[in-house]
Tab-separated table of C-alpha atoms in Angstrom:
chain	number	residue	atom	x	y	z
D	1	UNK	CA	-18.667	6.417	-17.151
D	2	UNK	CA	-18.255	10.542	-17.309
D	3	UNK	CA	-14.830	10.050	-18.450
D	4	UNK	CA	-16.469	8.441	-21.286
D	5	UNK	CA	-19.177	11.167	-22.459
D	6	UNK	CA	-17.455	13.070	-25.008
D	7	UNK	CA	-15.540	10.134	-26.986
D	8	UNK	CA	-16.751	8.329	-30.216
D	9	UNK	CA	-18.730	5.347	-29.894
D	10	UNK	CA	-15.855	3.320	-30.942
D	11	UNK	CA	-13.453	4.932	-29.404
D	12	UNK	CA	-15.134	4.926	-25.993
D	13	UNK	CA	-15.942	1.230	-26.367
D	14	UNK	CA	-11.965	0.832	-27.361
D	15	UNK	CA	-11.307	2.477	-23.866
D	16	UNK	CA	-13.269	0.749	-21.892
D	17	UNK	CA	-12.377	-2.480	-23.053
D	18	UNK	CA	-8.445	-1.393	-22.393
D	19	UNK	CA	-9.119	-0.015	-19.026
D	20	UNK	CA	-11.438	-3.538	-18.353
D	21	UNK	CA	-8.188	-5.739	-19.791
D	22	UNK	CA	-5.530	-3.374	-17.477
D	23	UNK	CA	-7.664	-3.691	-14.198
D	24	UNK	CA	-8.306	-7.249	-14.412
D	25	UNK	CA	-5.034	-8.173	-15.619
D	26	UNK	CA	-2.860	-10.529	-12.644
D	27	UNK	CA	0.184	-9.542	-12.020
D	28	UNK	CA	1.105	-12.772	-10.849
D	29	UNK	CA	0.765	-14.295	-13.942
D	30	UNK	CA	3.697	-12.308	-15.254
D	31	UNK	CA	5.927	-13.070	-12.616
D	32	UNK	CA	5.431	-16.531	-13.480
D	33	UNK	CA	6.219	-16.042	-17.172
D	34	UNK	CA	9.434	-14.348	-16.432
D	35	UNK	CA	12.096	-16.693	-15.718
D	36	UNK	CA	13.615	-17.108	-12.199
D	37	UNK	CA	17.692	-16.794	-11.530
D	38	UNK	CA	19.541	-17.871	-8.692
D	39	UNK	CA	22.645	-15.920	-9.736
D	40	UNK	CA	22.768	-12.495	-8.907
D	41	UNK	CA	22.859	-10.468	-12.103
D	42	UNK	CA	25.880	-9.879	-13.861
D	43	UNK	CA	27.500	-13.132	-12.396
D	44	UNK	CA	27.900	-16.264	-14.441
D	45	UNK	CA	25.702	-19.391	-13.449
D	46	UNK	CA	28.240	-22.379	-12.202
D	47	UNK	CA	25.300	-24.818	-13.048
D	48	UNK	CA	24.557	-23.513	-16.578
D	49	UNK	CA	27.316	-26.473	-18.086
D	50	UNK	CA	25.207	-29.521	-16.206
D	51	UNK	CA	22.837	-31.323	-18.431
D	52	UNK	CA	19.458	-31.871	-16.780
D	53	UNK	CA	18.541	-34.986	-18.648
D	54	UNK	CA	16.009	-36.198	-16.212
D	55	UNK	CA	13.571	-34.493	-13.179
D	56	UNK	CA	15.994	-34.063	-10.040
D	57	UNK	CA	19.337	-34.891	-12.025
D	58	UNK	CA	22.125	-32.825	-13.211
D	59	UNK	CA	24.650	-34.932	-15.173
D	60	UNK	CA	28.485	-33.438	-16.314
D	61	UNK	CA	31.591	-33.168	-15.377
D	62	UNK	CA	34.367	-32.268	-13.150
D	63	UNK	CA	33.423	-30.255	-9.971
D	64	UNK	CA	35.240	-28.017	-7.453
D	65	UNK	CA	34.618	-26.866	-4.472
D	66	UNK	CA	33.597	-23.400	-5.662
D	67	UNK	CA	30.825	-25.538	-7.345
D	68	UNK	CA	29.061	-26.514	-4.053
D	69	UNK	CA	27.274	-23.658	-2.859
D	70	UNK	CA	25.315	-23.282	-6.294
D	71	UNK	CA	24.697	-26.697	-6.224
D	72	UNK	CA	23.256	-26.789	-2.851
D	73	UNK	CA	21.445	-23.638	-3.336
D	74	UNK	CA	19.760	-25.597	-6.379
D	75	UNK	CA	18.255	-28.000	-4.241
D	76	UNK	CA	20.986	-30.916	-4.963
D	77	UNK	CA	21.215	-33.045	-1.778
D	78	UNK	CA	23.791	-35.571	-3.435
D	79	UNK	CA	26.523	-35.868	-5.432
D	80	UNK	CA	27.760	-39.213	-7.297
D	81	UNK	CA	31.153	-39.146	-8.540
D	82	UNK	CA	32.237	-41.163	-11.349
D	83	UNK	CA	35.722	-40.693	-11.109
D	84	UNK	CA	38.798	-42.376	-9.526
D	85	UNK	CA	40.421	-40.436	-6.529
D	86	UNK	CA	43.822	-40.265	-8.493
D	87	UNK	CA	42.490	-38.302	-11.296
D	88	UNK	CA	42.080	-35.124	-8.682
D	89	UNK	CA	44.902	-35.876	-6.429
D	90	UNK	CA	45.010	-32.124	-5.240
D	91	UNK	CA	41.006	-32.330	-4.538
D	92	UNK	CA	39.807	-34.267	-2.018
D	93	UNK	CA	35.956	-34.432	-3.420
D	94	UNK	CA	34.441	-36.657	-0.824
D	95	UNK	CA	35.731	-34.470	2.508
D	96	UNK	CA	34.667	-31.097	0.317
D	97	UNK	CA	31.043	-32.328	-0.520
D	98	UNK	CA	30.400	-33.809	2.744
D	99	UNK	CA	31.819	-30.665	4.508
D	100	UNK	CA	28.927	-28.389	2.377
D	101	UNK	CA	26.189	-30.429	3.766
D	102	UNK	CA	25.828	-33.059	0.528
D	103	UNK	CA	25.484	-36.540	0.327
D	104	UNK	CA	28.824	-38.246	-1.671
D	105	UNK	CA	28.813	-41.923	-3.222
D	106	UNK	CA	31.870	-42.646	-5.803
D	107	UNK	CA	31.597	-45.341	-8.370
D	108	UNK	CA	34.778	-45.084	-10.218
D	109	UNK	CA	34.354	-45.764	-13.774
D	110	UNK	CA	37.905	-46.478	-15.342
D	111	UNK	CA	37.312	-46.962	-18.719
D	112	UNK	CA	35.557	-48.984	-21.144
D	113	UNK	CA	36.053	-52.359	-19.030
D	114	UNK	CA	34.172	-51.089	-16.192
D	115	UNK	CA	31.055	-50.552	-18.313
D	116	UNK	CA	29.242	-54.093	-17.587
D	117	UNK	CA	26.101	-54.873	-15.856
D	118	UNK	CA	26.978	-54.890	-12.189
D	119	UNK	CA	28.026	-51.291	-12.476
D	120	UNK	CA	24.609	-50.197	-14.621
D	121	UNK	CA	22.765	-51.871	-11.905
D	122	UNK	CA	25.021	-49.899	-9.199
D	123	UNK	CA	24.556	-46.621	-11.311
D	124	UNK	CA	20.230	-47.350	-11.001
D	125	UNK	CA	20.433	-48.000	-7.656
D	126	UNK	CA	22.525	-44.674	-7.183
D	127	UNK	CA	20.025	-42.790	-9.055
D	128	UNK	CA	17.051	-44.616	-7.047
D	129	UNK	CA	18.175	-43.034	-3.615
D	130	UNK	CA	16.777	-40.184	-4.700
D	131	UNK	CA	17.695	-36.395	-5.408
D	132	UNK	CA	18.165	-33.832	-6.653
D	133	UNK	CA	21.338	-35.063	-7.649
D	134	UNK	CA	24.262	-34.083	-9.462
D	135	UNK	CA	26.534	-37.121	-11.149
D	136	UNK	CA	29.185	-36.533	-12.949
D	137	UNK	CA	32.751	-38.175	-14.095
D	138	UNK	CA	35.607	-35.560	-15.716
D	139	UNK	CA	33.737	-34.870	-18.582
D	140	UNK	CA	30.339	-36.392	-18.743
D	141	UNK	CA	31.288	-39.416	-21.306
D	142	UNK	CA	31.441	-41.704	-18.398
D	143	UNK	CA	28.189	-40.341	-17.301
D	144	UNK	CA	26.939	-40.926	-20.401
D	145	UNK	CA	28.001	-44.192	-20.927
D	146	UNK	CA	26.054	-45.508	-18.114
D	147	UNK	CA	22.925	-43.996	-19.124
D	148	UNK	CA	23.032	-45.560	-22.345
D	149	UNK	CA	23.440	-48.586	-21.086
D	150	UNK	CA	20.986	-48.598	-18.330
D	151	UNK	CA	18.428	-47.092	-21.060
D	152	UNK	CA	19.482	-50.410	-22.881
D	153	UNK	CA	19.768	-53.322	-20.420
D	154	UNK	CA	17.201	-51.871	-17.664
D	155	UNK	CA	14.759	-50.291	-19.175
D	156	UNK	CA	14.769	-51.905	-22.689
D	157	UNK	CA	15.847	-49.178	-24.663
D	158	UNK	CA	16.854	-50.297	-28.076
D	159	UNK	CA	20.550	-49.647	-29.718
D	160	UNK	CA	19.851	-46.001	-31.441
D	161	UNK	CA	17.267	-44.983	-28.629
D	162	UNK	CA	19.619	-46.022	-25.463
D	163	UNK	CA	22.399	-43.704	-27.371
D	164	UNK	CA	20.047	-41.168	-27.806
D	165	UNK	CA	19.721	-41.269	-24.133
D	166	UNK	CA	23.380	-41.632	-23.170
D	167	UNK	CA	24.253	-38.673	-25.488
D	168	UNK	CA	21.504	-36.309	-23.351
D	169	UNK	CA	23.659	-37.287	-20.068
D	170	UNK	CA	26.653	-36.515	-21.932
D	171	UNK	CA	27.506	-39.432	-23.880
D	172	UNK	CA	30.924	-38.533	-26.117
D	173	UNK	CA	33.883	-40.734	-27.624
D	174	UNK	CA	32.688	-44.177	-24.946
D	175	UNK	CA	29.881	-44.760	-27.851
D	176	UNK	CA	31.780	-46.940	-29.962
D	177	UNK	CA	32.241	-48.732	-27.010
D	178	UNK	CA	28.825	-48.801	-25.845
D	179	UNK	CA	27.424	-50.073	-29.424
D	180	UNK	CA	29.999	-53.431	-29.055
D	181	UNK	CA	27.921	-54.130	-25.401
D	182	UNK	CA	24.753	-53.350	-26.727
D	183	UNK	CA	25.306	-55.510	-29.604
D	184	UNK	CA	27.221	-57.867	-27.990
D	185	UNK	CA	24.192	-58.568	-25.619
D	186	UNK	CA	21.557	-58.350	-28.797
D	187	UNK	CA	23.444	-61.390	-30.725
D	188	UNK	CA	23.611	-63.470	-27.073
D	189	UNK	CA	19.596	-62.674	-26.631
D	190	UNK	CA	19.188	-63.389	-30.236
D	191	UNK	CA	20.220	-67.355	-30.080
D	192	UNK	CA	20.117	-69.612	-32.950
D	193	UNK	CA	19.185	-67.089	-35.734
D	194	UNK	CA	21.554	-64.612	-34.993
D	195	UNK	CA	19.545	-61.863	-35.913
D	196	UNK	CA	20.227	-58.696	-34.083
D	197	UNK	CA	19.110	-55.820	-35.616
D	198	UNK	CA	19.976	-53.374	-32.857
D	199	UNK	CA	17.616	-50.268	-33.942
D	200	UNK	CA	14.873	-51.551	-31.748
């Protein structure tokens, strides 16, 4: 190269390694690396307090409707609701989910006494329809609850790992009551020895 002639021998080399590295560099490859926003700069990302504890779920809590657009711009086809109608009187969920073009199935968790298996099994199933989805209950703890528990009783998860899980979806103050379940259901599965160590 001309450009070349009057440089060092190391210094030339130097150069022509650079200009080698600059023209063969692919520019895709750095708009890859740099990370990808939906929201517009300067404006705050609605989805940012979801957990994303599995591929195609978003688990947290209480929505509005100003939620929906992000949520469908995300990909999210459904949303599962894990709250009971009176706890939003002024917020009709269903009508407002439906009306942005989203999928809406409710399986109102009241408290502790709705966390048994028929409602774990309805939770799977929920999940199994597909996604992405977005679940959520006021907070998450209900959320969270669930996942524990399906980590536990459908998948085999033992005590410490199922709450490992159910804290990811957003597991909170329903742990105590998750352990007595989990427990509970160790000692019946444990018959006459009674051993139930519940770390497994």
């Amino acid at each position: 190269m001309a450009i070349l002639k009057g440089l060092p021998t190391v210094g030339a080399t130097m150069y022509a390694l650079l200009l080698l590295a600059l023209l063969s560099a692919d520019p895709a490859s750095d708009a890859m690396q740099a990370p990808v926003s939906a929201t517009p700069a300067g404006q705050h990302d609605p989805l940012v307090r979801f957990a994303r504890p599995a591929a195609g779920i978003l688990a947290g809590g209480r929505i509005a409707a100003a939620d929906l657009p992000a949520l469908r711009a995300a990909g999210v086809v459904r949303v599962v609701d894990l709250s009971r109608d009176e706890e939003t009187p002024d917020f009709d969920e269903a009508a407002a989910v439906r009306a942005a073009g989203l999928e809406y199935a409710n399986l109102p968790i009241a408290g502790p006494q709705d966390l048994d298996r028929a409602t774990v099994q309805a939770f799977d199933a929920l999940l199994a329809e597909g996604g992405p989805v977005l679940v959520h209950c006021a907070s998450g703890n209900r959320v969270g609850a669930l996942a524990a528990l399906r980590a536990a009783w459908l998948h085999g998860a033992g005590e410490e790992a199922a709450i490992a899980e159910g804290r990811r979806w957003g597991l909170t103050s329903l742990e105590g009551a998750v352990r007595e379940r989990l427990r509970a259901t160790c000692l019946a599965e444990a018959g006459q020895d009674g051993r139930c160590d519940g770390g497994g």
